[in-house]
Amino acid sequence: QSVLTQPPSASGTPGQRVTISCSGSSSNIGSNTVNWYQQLPGTAPKLLIYSNNQRPSGVPDRFSGSKSGTSASLAISGLQSEDEADYYCAAWDDSLDGHVVFGGGTKLTVL
Amino acid sequence: QVQLVQSGAEVKKPGASVKVSCKASGYTFTDYHMHWVRQAPGQGLEWMGWINPHSGGTNYAQKFQGRVTMTRDTSISTAYMELSRLRSDDTAVYHCARFYNFWSAFDYWGQGTLVTVPS
């Protein structure tokens, strides 16, 4: 059971906008920034969003992040087939002596 | 360019230990903490802990305390993760990941090392 809660799956058609939620608590999302990682099949995770809503260089602006209270969201607009991947949220957790916690992951299917 | 290159796949018997290496290049090894994250087949990401390559200080997830040891060799810019008393549920891909403090995020990942512990 993951500390951060994500829906196990999400789907959309090309061009659509999809959102993935990540729910935590006051000790993790409520007091720390949230990062999102994209994992394409058979590859290592890749940083997609850091500090709640910042994109590393090279990440398309179709990807956006937000945070409110103890929840965060990843939005993907103009969905493309290559966006089909697993998405994970992550944050530090102050109640666990400075440990990192991940969400269980959301498998995004592009129909 | 930053690269983290990990050692090859391993098959270990239950009760044995495994040591995975992660060789860093393209940046100053001692300037960034190195974390380890594992992923069991078909499962999500699980954080294991970190090592400060500068001081050698470590911080391990409670679940792995007593079984995991993270070390480094600064002369060859390599971090190591050793897991002992292996069980079948330790079968997973183990990744090293560089922690970029300014972003508070893992900005580079190793390709992963599959460790298989047959039941």
mmCIF file of C-alpha atoms in Angstrom:
data_model
loop_
_atom_site.group_PDB
_atom_site.id
_atom_site.type_symbol
_atom_site.label_atom_id
_atom_site.label_comp_id
_atom_site.label_asym_id
_atom_site.label_seq_id
_atom_site.Cartn_x
_atom_site.Cartn_y
_atom_site.Cartn_z
ATOM 1 C CA GLN A 1 0.000 0.000 0.000
ATOM 2 C CA SER A 2 1.580 3.264 -1.145
ATOM 3 C CA VAL A 3 1.656 6.338 1.089
ATOM 4 C CA LEU A 4 0.480 8.534 -1.798
ATOM 5 C CA THR A 5 -2.741 7.482 -3.525
ATOM 6 C CA GLN A 6 -3.145 7.518 -7.295
ATOM 7 C CA PRO A 7 -5.800 5.968 -9.503
ATOM 8 C CA PRO A 8 -4.402 2.754 -11.005
ATOM 9 C CA SER A 9 -5.458 3.670 -14.514
ATOM 10 C CA ALA A 10 -6.510 6.543 -16.730
ATOM 11 C CA SER A 11 -7.304 6.818 -20.407
ATOM 12 C CA GLY A 12 -8.065 9.277 -23.151
ATOM 13 C CA THR A 13 -8.204 9.686 -26.890
ATOM 14 C CA PRO A 14 -5.632 11.612 -28.919
ATOM 15 C CA GLY A 15 -6.040 15.349 -28.468
ATOM 16 C CA GLN A 16 -7.960 15.020 -25.206
ATOM 17 C CA ARG A 17 -6.978 16.420 -21.821
ATOM 18 C CA VAL A 18 -6.373 13.934 -19.020
ATOM 19 C CA THR A 19 -5.690 14.536 -15.347
ATOM 20 C CA ILE A 20 -4.101 12.196 -12.810
ATOM 21 C CA SER A 21 -4.583 12.815 -9.111
ATOM 22 C CA CYS A 22 -2.238 12.153 -6.200
ATOM 23 C CA SER A 23 -3.539 12.286 -2.647
ATOM 24 C CA GLY A 24 -1.377 12.441 0.449
ATOM 25 C CA SER A 25 -1.334 13.923 3.923
ATOM 26 C CA SER A 26 -0.060 16.899 5.882
ATOM 27 C CA SER A 27 3.326 15.236 6.459
ATOM 28 C CA ASN A 28 4.121 14.739 2.778
ATOM 29 C CA ILE A 29 2.231 16.678 0.096
ATOM 30 C CA GLY A 30 0.875 19.111 2.664
ATOM 31 C CA SER A 31 4.350 20.282 3.663
ATOM 32 C CA ASN A 32 6.624 19.416 0.741
ATOM 33 C CA THR A 33 6.749 19.849 -3.009
ATOM 34 C CA VAL A 34 5.491 17.191 -5.387
ATOM 35 C CA ASN A 35 7.335 15.675 -8.323
ATOM 36 C CA TRP A 36 5.978 13.608 -11.184
ATOM 37 C CA TYR A 37 7.849 10.916 -13.096
ATOM 38 C CA GLN A 38 6.975 9.308 -16.395
ATOM 39 C CA GLN A 39 8.010 5.727 -17.058
ATOM 40 C CA LEU A 40 7.714 4.482 -20.614
ATOM 41 C CA PRO A 41 7.509 0.696 -21.024
ATOM 42 C CA GLY A 42 10.820 -0.997 -20.323
ATOM 43 C CA THR A 43 12.685 2.186 -19.424
ATOM 44 C CA ALA A 44 13.845 4.037 -16.327
ATOM 45 C CA PRO A 45 11.607 6.742 -14.856
ATOM 46 C CA LYS A 46 12.077 10.266 -16.178
ATOM 47 C CA LEU A 47 11.458 13.496 -14.291
ATOM 48 C CA LEU A 48 8.396 15.200 -15.756
ATOM 49 C CA ILE A 49 7.394 17.859 -13.200
ATOM 50 C CA TYR A 50 9.311 19.149 -10.183
ATOM 51 C CA SER A 51 8.391 21.561 -7.392
ATOM 52 C CA ASN A 52 4.653 21.004 -8.012
ATOM 53 C CA ASN A 53 4.447 22.723 -11.380
ATOM 54 C CA GLN A 54 7.872 23.207 -12.970
ATOM 55 C CA ARG A 55 8.970 21.448 -16.144
ATOM 56 C CA PRO A 56 12.576 20.435 -16.766
ATOM 57 C CA SER A 57 14.038 21.544 -20.048
ATOM 58 C CA GLY A 58 12.743 19.397 -22.893
ATOM 59 C CA VAL A 59 9.413 18.455 -21.332
ATOM 60 C CA PRO A 60 6.569 19.711 -23.545
ATOM 61 C CA ASP A 61 4.252 22.346 -22.105
ATOM 62 C CA ARG A 62 1.378 19.912 -22.675
ATOM 63 C CA PHE A 63 2.354 18.568 -19.260
ATOM 64 C CA SER A 64 1.433 20.642 -16.222
ATOM 65 C CA GLY A 65 1.269 20.088 -12.498
ATOM 66 C CA SER A 66 -0.593 21.643 -9.608
ATOM 67 C CA LYS A 67 -0.938 21.227 -5.882
ATOM 68 C CA SER A 68 -3.587 22.203 -3.365
ATOM 69 C CA GLY A 69 -3.417 21.277 0.294
ATOM 70 C CA THR A 70 -2.648 17.578 0.549
ATOM 71 C CA SER A 71 -3.386 16.715 -3.089
ATOM 72 C CA ALA A 72 -1.640 17.201 -6.385
ATOM 73 C CA SER A 73 -2.554 16.697 -10.018
ATOM 74 C CA LEU A 74 -0.815 16.086 -13.301
ATOM 75 C CA ALA A 75 -2.585 17.295 -16.423
ATOM 76 C CA ILE A 76 -1.751 16.253 -19.955
ATOM 77 C CA SER A 77 -3.370 18.234 -22.734
ATOM 78 C CA GLY A 78 -3.363 17.401 -26.438
ATOM 79 C CA LEU A 79 -2.876 13.731 -25.594
ATOM 80 C CA GLN A 80 -0.549 11.853 -27.924
ATOM 81 C CA SER A 81 0.063 8.142 -28.410
ATOM 82 C CA GLU A 82 3.600 8.490 -27.078
ATOM 83 C CA ASP A 83 2.197 9.660 -23.737
ATOM 84 C CA GLU A 84 1.096 6.099 -23.014
ATOM 85 C CA ALA A 85 3.146 5.295 -19.914
ATOM 86 C CA ASP A 86 3.077 4.898 -16.151
ATOM 87 C CA TYR A 87 3.046 8.102 -14.111
ATOM 88 C CA TYR A 88 4.208 8.380 -10.498
ATOM 89 C CA CYS A 89 3.926 11.199 -7.997
ATOM 90 C CA ALA A 90 6.515 11.550 -5.221
ATOM 91 C CA ALA A 91 7.228 13.740 -2.218
ATOM 92 C CA TRP A 92 9.325 13.848 0.926
ATOM 93 C CA ASP A 93 7.555 12.718 4.074
ATOM 94 C CA ASP A 94 8.447 14.551 7.293
ATOM 95 C CA SER A 95 6.901 11.861 9.493
ATOM 96 C CA LEU A 96 9.288 9.238 8.176
ATOM 97 C CA ASP A 97 12.582 10.858 9.201
ATOM 98 C CA GLY A 98 13.178 12.489 5.849
ATOM 99 C CA HIS A 99 12.133 9.707 3.552
ATOM 100 C CA VAL A 100 10.713 9.806 0.050
ATOM 101 C CA VAL A 101 7.298 8.358 -0.700
ATOM 102 C CA PHE A 102 5.822 7.453 -4.077
ATOM 103 C CA GLY A 103 2.323 6.996 -5.342
ATOM 104 C CA GLY A 104 1.369 3.569 -6.599
ATOM 105 C CA GLY A 105 1.471 4.753 -10.182
ATOM 106 C CA THR A 106 -1.157 5.405 -12.845
ATOM 107 C CA LYS A 107 -1.101 3.568 -16.140
ATOM 108 C CA LEU A 108 -2.215 5.944 -18.880
ATOM 109 C CA THR A 109 -3.720 4.366 -21.974
ATOM 110 C CA VAL A 110 -4.212 6.356 -25.167
ATOM 111 C CA LEU A 111 -7.230 4.847 -26.897
ATOM 112 C CA GLN B 1 26.340 14.868 -20.219
ATOM 113 C CA VAL B 2 25.256 13.262 -16.979
ATOM 114 C CA GLN B 3 25.167 9.467 -17.035
ATOM 115 C CA LEU B 4 24.509 6.843 -14.399
ATOM 116 C CA VAL B 5 25.551 3.393 -15.591
ATOM 117 C CA GLN B 6 24.654 0.413 -13.461
ATOM 118 C CA SER B 7 26.070 -3.084 -13.235
ATOM 119 C CA GLY B 8 24.491 -6.042 -14.970
ATOM 120 C CA ALA B 9 21.694 -8.390 -14.003
ATOM 121 C CA GLU B 10 22.171 -10.798 -11.121
ATOM 122 C CA VAL B 11 20.596 -14.066 -10.043
ATOM 123 C CA LYS B 12 21.013 -14.861 -6.366
ATOM 124 C CA LYS B 13 19.897 -17.647 -4.043
ATOM 125 C CA PRO B 14 17.637 -16.891 -1.086
ATOM 126 C CA GLY B 15 19.700 -15.790 1.887
ATOM 127 C CA ALA B 16 22.560 -14.478 -0.240
ATOM 128 C CA SER B 17 23.620 -10.853 -0.752
ATOM 129 C CA VAL B 18 23.809 -8.716 -3.872
ATOM 130 C CA LYS B 19 25.846 -5.588 -4.521
ATOM 131 C CA VAL B 20 24.762 -3.277 -7.330
ATOM 132 C CA SER B 21 27.020 -0.514 -8.622
ATOM 133 C CA CYS B 22 26.158 2.832 -10.181
ATOM 134 C CA LYS B 23 28.963 4.681 -11.985
ATOM 135 C CA ALA B 24 28.409 8.403 -12.404
ATOM 136 C CA SER B 25 29.919 10.620 -15.066
ATOM 137 C CA GLY B 26 29.424 14.090 -16.457
ATOM 138 C CA TYR B 27 29.260 15.890 -13.118
ATOM 139 C CA THR B 28 31.029 16.164 -9.766
ATOM 140 C CA PHE B 29 30.054 12.945 -8.009
ATOM 141 C CA THR B 30 30.367 14.325 -4.479
ATOM 142 C CA ASP B 31 28.048 17.278 -5.111
ATOM 143 C CA TYR B 32 24.790 15.272 -5.278
ATOM 144 C CA HIS B 33 23.175 12.694 -3.039
ATOM 145 C CA MET B 34 22.508 9.349 -4.693
ATOM 146 C CA HIS B 35 19.243 7.555 -3.992
ATOM 147 C CA TRP B 36 18.186 3.990 -4.689
ATOM 148 C CA VAL B 37 14.691 3.030 -5.856
ATOM 149 C CA ARG B 38 13.453 -0.429 -6.697
ATOM 150 C CA GLN B 39 10.565 -1.762 -8.754
ATOM 151 C CA ALA B 40 9.231 -5.294 -8.397
ATOM 152 C CA PRO B 41 7.810 -6.895 -11.567
ATOM 153 C CA GLY B 42 4.559 -5.193 -12.502
ATOM 154 C CA GLN B 43 4.669 -3.021 -9.383
ATOM 155 C CA GLY B 44 5.331 0.610 -8.537
ATOM 156 C CA LEU B 45 8.423 2.474 -7.397
ATOM 157 C CA GLU B 46 9.743 1.903 -3.880
ATOM 158 C CA TRP B 47 12.302 4.228 -2.278
ATOM 159 C CA MET B 48 15.145 2.495 -0.444
ATOM 160 C CA GLY B 49 17.397 5.260 0.823
ATOM 161 C CA TRP B 50 20.236 7.609 -0.027
ATOM 162 C CA ILE B 51 23.939 8.147 0.394
ATOM 163 C CA ASN B 52 25.815 11.424 0.569
ATOM 164 C CA PRO B 53 28.879 10.714 -1.605
ATOM 165 C CA HIS B 54 30.797 13.561 0.016
ATOM 166 C CA SER B 55 30.517 12.386 3.632
ATOM 167 C CA GLY B 56 29.394 8.795 3.216
ATOM 168 C CA GLY B 57 26.370 9.509 5.374
ATOM 169 C CA THR B 58 23.289 7.403 4.679
ATOM 170 C CA ASN B 59 19.573 7.306 5.380
ATOM 171 C CA TYR B 60 17.612 4.126 4.776
ATOM 172 C CA ALA B 61 13.904 3.402 4.521
ATOM 173 C CA GLN B 62 12.669 1.651 7.646
ATOM 174 C CA LYS B 63 11.683 -1.396 5.631
ATOM 175 C CA PHE B 64 15.293 -2.058 4.601
ATOM 176 C CA GLN B 65 17.178 -1.047 7.735
ATOM 177 C CA GLY B 66 19.446 -3.865 8.868
ATOM 178 C CA ARG B 67 19.545 -5.416 5.390
ATOM 179 C CA VAL B 68 20.742 -2.611 3.120
ATOM 180 C CA THR B 69 24.133 -0.906 3.009
ATOM 181 C CA MET B 70 24.911 2.001 0.701
ATOM 182 C CA THR B 71 28.529 2.915 0.100
ATOM 183 C CA ARG B 72 30.590 4.842 -2.406
ATOM 184 C CA ASP B 73 34.047 5.018 -3.889
ATOM 185 C CA THR B 74 34.779 8.623 -4.743
ATOM 186 C CA SER B 75 37.974 7.720 -6.619
ATOM 187 C CA ILE B 76 35.889 6.078 -9.333
ATOM 188 C CA SER B 77 32.654 8.087 -8.888
ATOM 189 C CA THR B 78 30.664 4.970 -8.089
ATOM 190 C CA ALA B 79 27.877 4.328 -5.626
ATOM 191 C CA TYR B 80 26.945 0.878 -4.368
ATOM 192 C CA MET B 81 23.840 -0.672 -2.878
ATOM 193 C CA GLU B 82 24.188 -3.996 -1.103
ATOM 194 C CA LEU B 83 21.118 -5.921 0.013
ATOM 195 C CA SER B 84 21.584 -8.955 2.248
ATOM 196 C CA ARG B 85 19.470 -11.926 3.327
ATOM 197 C CA LEU B 86 17.715 -11.895 -0.019
ATOM 198 C CA ARG B 87 14.189 -13.265 -0.344
ATOM 199 C CA SER B 88 12.106 -14.046 -3.396
ATOM 200 C CA ASP B 89 10.152 -10.801 -2.922
ATOM 201 C CA ASP B 90 13.402 -8.853 -3.384
ATOM 202 C CA THR B 91 13.201 -9.747 -7.068
ATOM 203 C CA ALA B 92 13.080 -6.326 -8.701
ATOM 204 C CA VAL B 93 14.824 -3.801 -10.904
ATOM 205 C CA TYR B 94 17.048 -1.592 -8.771
ATOM 206 C CA HIS B 95 17.708 1.982 -9.928
ATOM 207 C CA CYS B 96 20.115 4.598 -8.709
ATOM 208 C CA ALA B 97 18.900 8.174 -9.091
ATOM 209 C CA ARG B 98 20.724 11.463 -8.665
ATOM 210 C CA PHE B 99 19.021 13.924 -6.335
ATOM 211 C CA TYR B 100 19.115 17.528 -7.526
ATOM 212 C CA ASN B 101 18.762 19.475 -4.309
ATOM 213 C CA PHE B 102 17.674 22.733 -5.927
ATOM 214 C CA TRP B 103 14.670 21.000 -7.467
ATOM 215 C CA SER B 104 14.255 18.490 -4.634
ATOM 216 C CA ALA B 105 13.823 15.806 -7.310
ATOM 217 C CA PHE B 106 15.556 12.908 -9.032
ATOM 218 C CA ASP B 107 16.809 14.457 -12.245
ATOM 219 C CA TYR B 108 18.839 11.531 -13.626
ATOM 220 C CA TRP B 109 18.295 7.798 -13.279
ATOM 221 C CA GLY B 110 20.409 4.744 -13.922
ATOM 222 C CA GLN B 111 19.137 2.222 -16.440
ATOM 223 C CA GLY B 112 18.300 -0.269 -13.714
ATOM 224 C CA THR B 113 19.710 -3.617 -12.593
ATOM 225 C CA LEU B 114 17.484 -6.680 -12.474
ATOM 226 C CA VAL B 115 18.074 -8.800 -9.402
ATOM 227 C CA THR B 116 16.319 -12.153 -9.464
ATOM 228 C CA VAL B 117 15.916 -14.301 -6.361
ATOM 229 C CA PRO B 118 14.232 -17.570 -7.345
ATOM 230 C CA SER B 119 11.825 -18.968 -4.790
#
